[in-house]
């Protein structure tokens, strides 16, 4: 499980997570959606990475994240 928060400081609990930039998260979420990647729509939800994903799935996701992150 992972969770993505946009903040310069480490996130390790709810208090530190609440300092994240949720506007940037929204742009990230919608950018990935346009690339065909659906993630949890809230920074407070987790991503689940399973062995059901292929290396092609992971590579596709990494490329989409790289592309979208350049626009933030």
Tab-separated table of N, CA and C in Angstrom:
chain	number	residue	atom	x	y	z
A	1	UNK	N	0.842	-1.174	0.000
A	1	UNK	CA	0.000	0.000	0.000
A	1	UNK	C	0.887	1.236	0.000
A	2	UNK	N	0.462	2.213	-0.769
A	2	UNK	CA	1.129	3.509	-0.741
A	2	UNK	C	0.070	4.599	-0.799
A	3	UNK	N	0.465	5.777	-0.462
A	3	UNK	CA	-0.404	6.940	-0.539
A	3	UNK	C	0.456	8.099	-1.025
A	4	UNK	N	-0.121	8.963	-1.847
A	4	UNK	CA	0.638	10.060	-2.439
A	4	UNK	C	0.159	11.385	-1.866
A	5	UNK	N	1.101	12.141	-1.322
A	5	UNK	CA	0.813	13.473	-0.801
A	5	UNK	C	1.862	14.428	-1.356
A	6	UNK	N	1.447	15.598	-1.728
A	6	UNK	CA	2.362	16.586	-2.274
A	6	UNK	C	2.730	17.593	-1.193
A	7	UNK	N	3.899	17.368	-0.600
A	7	UNK	CA	4.400	18.237	0.453
A	7	UNK	C	5.922	18.071	0.518
A	8	UNK	N	6.617	19.102	0.899
A	8	UNK	CA	8.080	19.038	0.992
A	8	UNK	C	8.546	18.237	2.206
A	9	UNK	N	7.681	18.101	3.194
A	9	UNK	CA	8.037	17.376	4.418
A	9	UNK	C	7.538	15.934	4.351
A	10	UNK	N	8.200	15.031	5.078
A	10	UNK	CA	7.736	13.641	5.106
A	10	UNK	C	6.326	13.534	5.687
A	11	UNK	N	5.573	12.585	5.179
A	11	UNK	CA	4.218	12.325	5.676
A	11	UNK	C	4.249	10.988	6.401
A	12	UNK	N	3.845	11.018	7.675
A	12	UNK	CA	3.882	9.789	8.462
A	12	UNK	C	2.650	9.598	9.325
A	13	UNK	N	1.743	10.574	9.336
A	13	UNK	CA	0.508	10.440	10.091
A	13	UNK	C	-0.536	11.402	9.530
A	14	UNK	N	-1.728	11.390	10.093
A	14	UNK	CA	-2.808	12.236	9.585
A	14	UNK	C	-2.459	13.718	9.667
A	15	UNK	N	-1.834	14.123	10.739
A	15	UNK	CA	-1.497	15.541	10.895
A	15	UNK	C	-0.535	16.004	9.802
A	16	UNK	N	0.491	15.224	9.524
A	16	UNK	CA	1.433	15.621	8.475
A	16	UNK	C	0.802	15.466	7.089
A	17	UNK	N	-0.078	14.503	6.910
A	17	UNK	CA	-0.766	14.333	5.625
A	17	UNK	C	-1.682	15.514	5.332
A	18	UNK	N	-2.271	16.074	6.369
A	18	UNK	CA	-3.211	17.179	6.172
A	18	UNK	C	-2.526	18.456	5.690
A	19	UNK	N	-1.194	18.491	5.732
A	19	UNK	CA	-0.454	19.655	5.254
A	19	UNK	C	-0.167	19.574	3.756
A	20	UNK	N	-0.520	18.444	3.131
A	20	UNK	CA	-0.253	18.251	1.712
A	20	UNK	C	-1.066	19.197	0.830
A	21	UNK	N	-0.583	19.381	-0.375
A	21	UNK	CA	-1.223	20.264	-1.355
A	21	UNK	C	-2.282	19.468	-2.122
A	22	UNK	N	-3.515	19.542	-1.668
A	22	UNK	CA	-4.593	18.773	-2.291
A	22	UNK	C	-4.972	19.283	-3.669
A	23	UNK	N	-4.722	20.550	-3.963
A	23	UNK	CA	-4.981	21.062	-5.315
A	23	UNK	C	-4.039	20.386	-6.318
A	24	UNK	N	-2.795	20.197	-5.927
A	24	UNK	CA	-1.849	19.487	-6.794
A	24	UNK	C	-2.266	18.029	-6.939
A	25	UNK	N	-2.738	17.428	-5.856
A	25	UNK	CA	-3.211	16.047	-5.940
A	25	UNK	C	-4.359	15.944	-6.937
A	26	UNK	N	-5.278	16.889	-6.912
A	26	UNK	CA	-6.412	16.863	-7.851
A	26	UNK	C	-5.919	16.915	-9.293
A	27	UNK	N	-4.944	17.770	-9.572
A	27	UNK	CA	-4.374	17.853	-10.918
A	27	UNK	C	-3.704	16.534	-11.292
A	28	UNK	N	-2.996	15.940	-10.344
A	28	UNK	CA	-2.333	14.660	-10.550
A	28	UNK	C	-3.365	13.577	-10.859
A	29	UNK	N	-4.409	13.510	-10.062
A	29	UNK	CA	-5.470	12.517	-10.242
A	29	UNK	C	-6.091	12.646	-11.629
A	30	UNK	N	-6.506	13.849	-11.996
A	30	UNK	CA	-7.178	14.045	-13.283
A	30	UNK	C	-6.220	13.849	-14.461
A	31	UNK	N	-4.963	14.205	-14.270
A	31	UNK	CA	-3.961	13.969	-15.306
A	31	UNK	C	-3.765	12.480	-15.556
A	32	UNK	N	-3.674	11.706	-14.494
A	32	UNK	CA	-3.533	10.256	-14.657
A	32	UNK	C	-4.777	9.647	-15.272
A	33	UNK	N	-5.929	10.148	-14.886
A	33	UNK	CA	-7.179	9.648	-15.452
A	33	UNK	C	-7.193	9.850	-16.969
A	34	UNK	N	-6.732	11.004	-17.418
A	34	UNK	CA	-6.650	11.267	-18.867
A	34	UNK	C	-5.680	10.328	-19.561
A	35	UNK	N	-4.697	9.829	-18.820
A	35	UNK	CA	-3.712	8.899	-19.374
A	35	UNK	C	-4.172	7.439	-19.280
A	36	UNK	N	-5.364	7.226	-18.711
A	36	UNK	CA	-5.893	5.866	-18.605
A	36	UNK	C	-5.570	5.155	-17.309
A	37	UNK	N	-5.109	5.903	-16.317
A	37	UNK	CA	-4.775	5.324	-15.009
A	37	UNK	C	-5.771	5.856	-13.983
A	38	UNK	N	-6.489	4.945	-13.338
A	38	UNK	CA	-7.427	5.348	-12.290
A	38	UNK	C	-6.804	5.033	-10.939
A	39	UNK	N	-6.561	6.075	-10.158
A	39	UNK	CA	-6.070	5.911	-8.787
A	39	UNK	C	-7.183	6.311	-7.833
A	40	UNK	N	-6.982	6.065	-6.563
A	40	UNK	CA	-7.948	6.513	-5.561
A	40	UNK	C	-8.107	8.028	-5.685
A	41	UNK	N	-9.336	8.536	-5.683
A	41	UNK	CA	-9.570	9.952	-5.936
A	41	UNK	C	-9.261	10.894	-4.778
A	42	UNK	N	-8.730	10.381	-3.703
A	42	UNK	CA	-8.384	11.213	-2.558
A	42	UNK	C	-6.970	10.879	-2.095
A	43	UNK	N	-6.230	11.888	-1.694
A	43	UNK	CA	-4.888	11.647	-1.155
A	43	UNK	C	-4.944	10.843	0.141
A	44	UNK	N	-6.104	10.774	0.758
A	44	UNK	CA	-6.241	10.053	2.021
A	44	UNK	C	-6.605	8.579	1.815
A	45	UNK	N	-6.665	8.156	0.560
A	45	UNK	CA	-6.904	6.746	0.254
A	45	UNK	C	-5.594	6.130	-0.213
A	46	UNK	N	-5.509	4.821	-0.132
A	46	UNK	CA	-4.264	4.151	-0.493
A	46	UNK	C	-4.339	3.533	-1.880
A	47	UNK	N	-3.157	3.360	-2.458
A	47	UNK	CA	-3.019	2.589	-3.696
A	47	UNK	C	-2.636	1.182	-3.271
A	48	UNK	N	-3.138	0.198	-3.973
A	48	UNK	CA	-2.776	-1.187	-3.705
A	48	UNK	C	-2.025	-1.721	-4.915
A	49	UNK	N	-0.825	-2.185	-4.685
A	49	UNK	CA	-0.011	-2.766	-5.740
A	49	UNK	C	-0.013	-4.274	-5.507
A	50	UNK	N	-0.451	-5.018	-6.517
A	50	UNK	CA	-0.568	-6.462	-6.357
A	50	UNK	C	0.229	-7.189	-7.434
A	51	UNK	N	0.363	-8.478	-7.240
A	51	UNK	CA	1.047	-9.277	-8.253
A	51	UNK	C	0.151	-9.560	-9.463
A	52	UNK	N	-1.074	-9.053	-9.440
A	52	UNK	CA	-1.947	-9.153	-10.617
A	52	UNK	C	-1.501	-8.180	-11.712
A	53	UNK	N	-0.729	-7.165	-11.330
A	53	UNK	CA	-0.214	-6.205	-12.307
A	53	UNK	C	0.977	-6.811	-13.038
A	54	UNK	N	1.000	-6.604	-14.331
A	54	UNK	CA	2.138	-7.079	-15.110
A	54	UNK	C	3.209	-5.995	-15.145
A	55	UNK	N	4.400	-6.373	-15.604
A	55	UNK	CA	5.448	-5.370	-15.777
A	55	UNK	C	5.017	-4.324	-16.802
A	56	UNK	N	4.268	-4.732	-17.808
A	56	UNK	CA	3.743	-3.764	-18.786
A	56	UNK	C	2.790	-2.773	-18.115
A	57	UNK	N	1.927	-3.269	-17.214
A	57	UNK	CA	1.027	-2.385	-16.462
A	57	UNK	C	1.822	-1.374	-15.643
A	58	UNK	N	2.834	-1.868	-14.956
A	58	UNK	CA	3.650	-0.993	-14.115
A	58	UNK	C	4.419	0.021	-14.957
A	59	UNK	N	4.982	-0.414	-16.069
A	59	UNK	CA	5.704	0.504	-16.953
A	59	UNK	C	4.771	1.572	-17.509
A	60	UNK	N	3.555	1.172	-17.897
A	60	UNK	CA	2.557	2.115	-18.403
A	60	UNK	C	2.231	3.162	-17.331
A	61	UNK	N	2.058	2.700	-16.099
A	61	UNK	CA	1.745	3.599	-14.984
A	61	UNK	C	2.902	4.545	-14.698
A	62	UNK	N	4.108	4.027	-14.694
A	62	UNK	CA	5.287	4.867	-14.440
A	62	UNK	C	5.419	5.942	-15.514
A	63	UNK	N	5.222	5.569	-16.776
A	63	UNK	CA	5.298	6.560	-17.862
A	63	UNK	C	4.216	7.627	-17.705
A	64	UNK	N	3.007	7.212	-17.318
A	64	UNK	CA	1.915	8.170	-17.125
A	64	UNK	C	2.228	9.110	-15.969
A	65	UNK	N	2.735	8.587	-14.876
A	65	UNK	CA	3.098	9.423	-13.726
A	65	UNK	C	4.187	10.418	-14.121
A	66	UNK	N	5.182	9.937	-14.858
A	66	UNK	CA	6.262	10.814	-15.301
A	66	UNK	C	5.716	11.946	-16.182
A	67	UNK	N	4.846	11.606	-17.113
A	67	UNK	CA	4.265	12.612	-17.998
A	67	UNK	C	3.440	13.647	-17.228
A	68	UNK	N	2.573	13.172	-16.352
A	68	UNK	CA	1.692	14.065	-15.600
A	68	UNK	C	2.493	14.914	-14.615
A	69	UNK	N	3.482	14.338	-13.961
A	69	UNK	CA	4.245	15.084	-12.956
A	69	UNK	C	4.997	16.264	-13.577
A	70	UNK	N	5.317	16.179	-14.854
A	70	UNK	CA	5.978	17.277	-15.525
A	70	UNK	C	5.059	18.468	-15.749
A	71	UNK	N	3.759	18.267	-15.614
A	71	UNK	CA	2.794	19.353	-15.820
A	71	UNK	C	2.356	20.007	-14.523
A	72	UNK	N	2.780	19.465	-13.395
A	72	UNK	CA	2.316	19.991	-12.096
A	72	UNK	C	3.113	21.209	-11.664
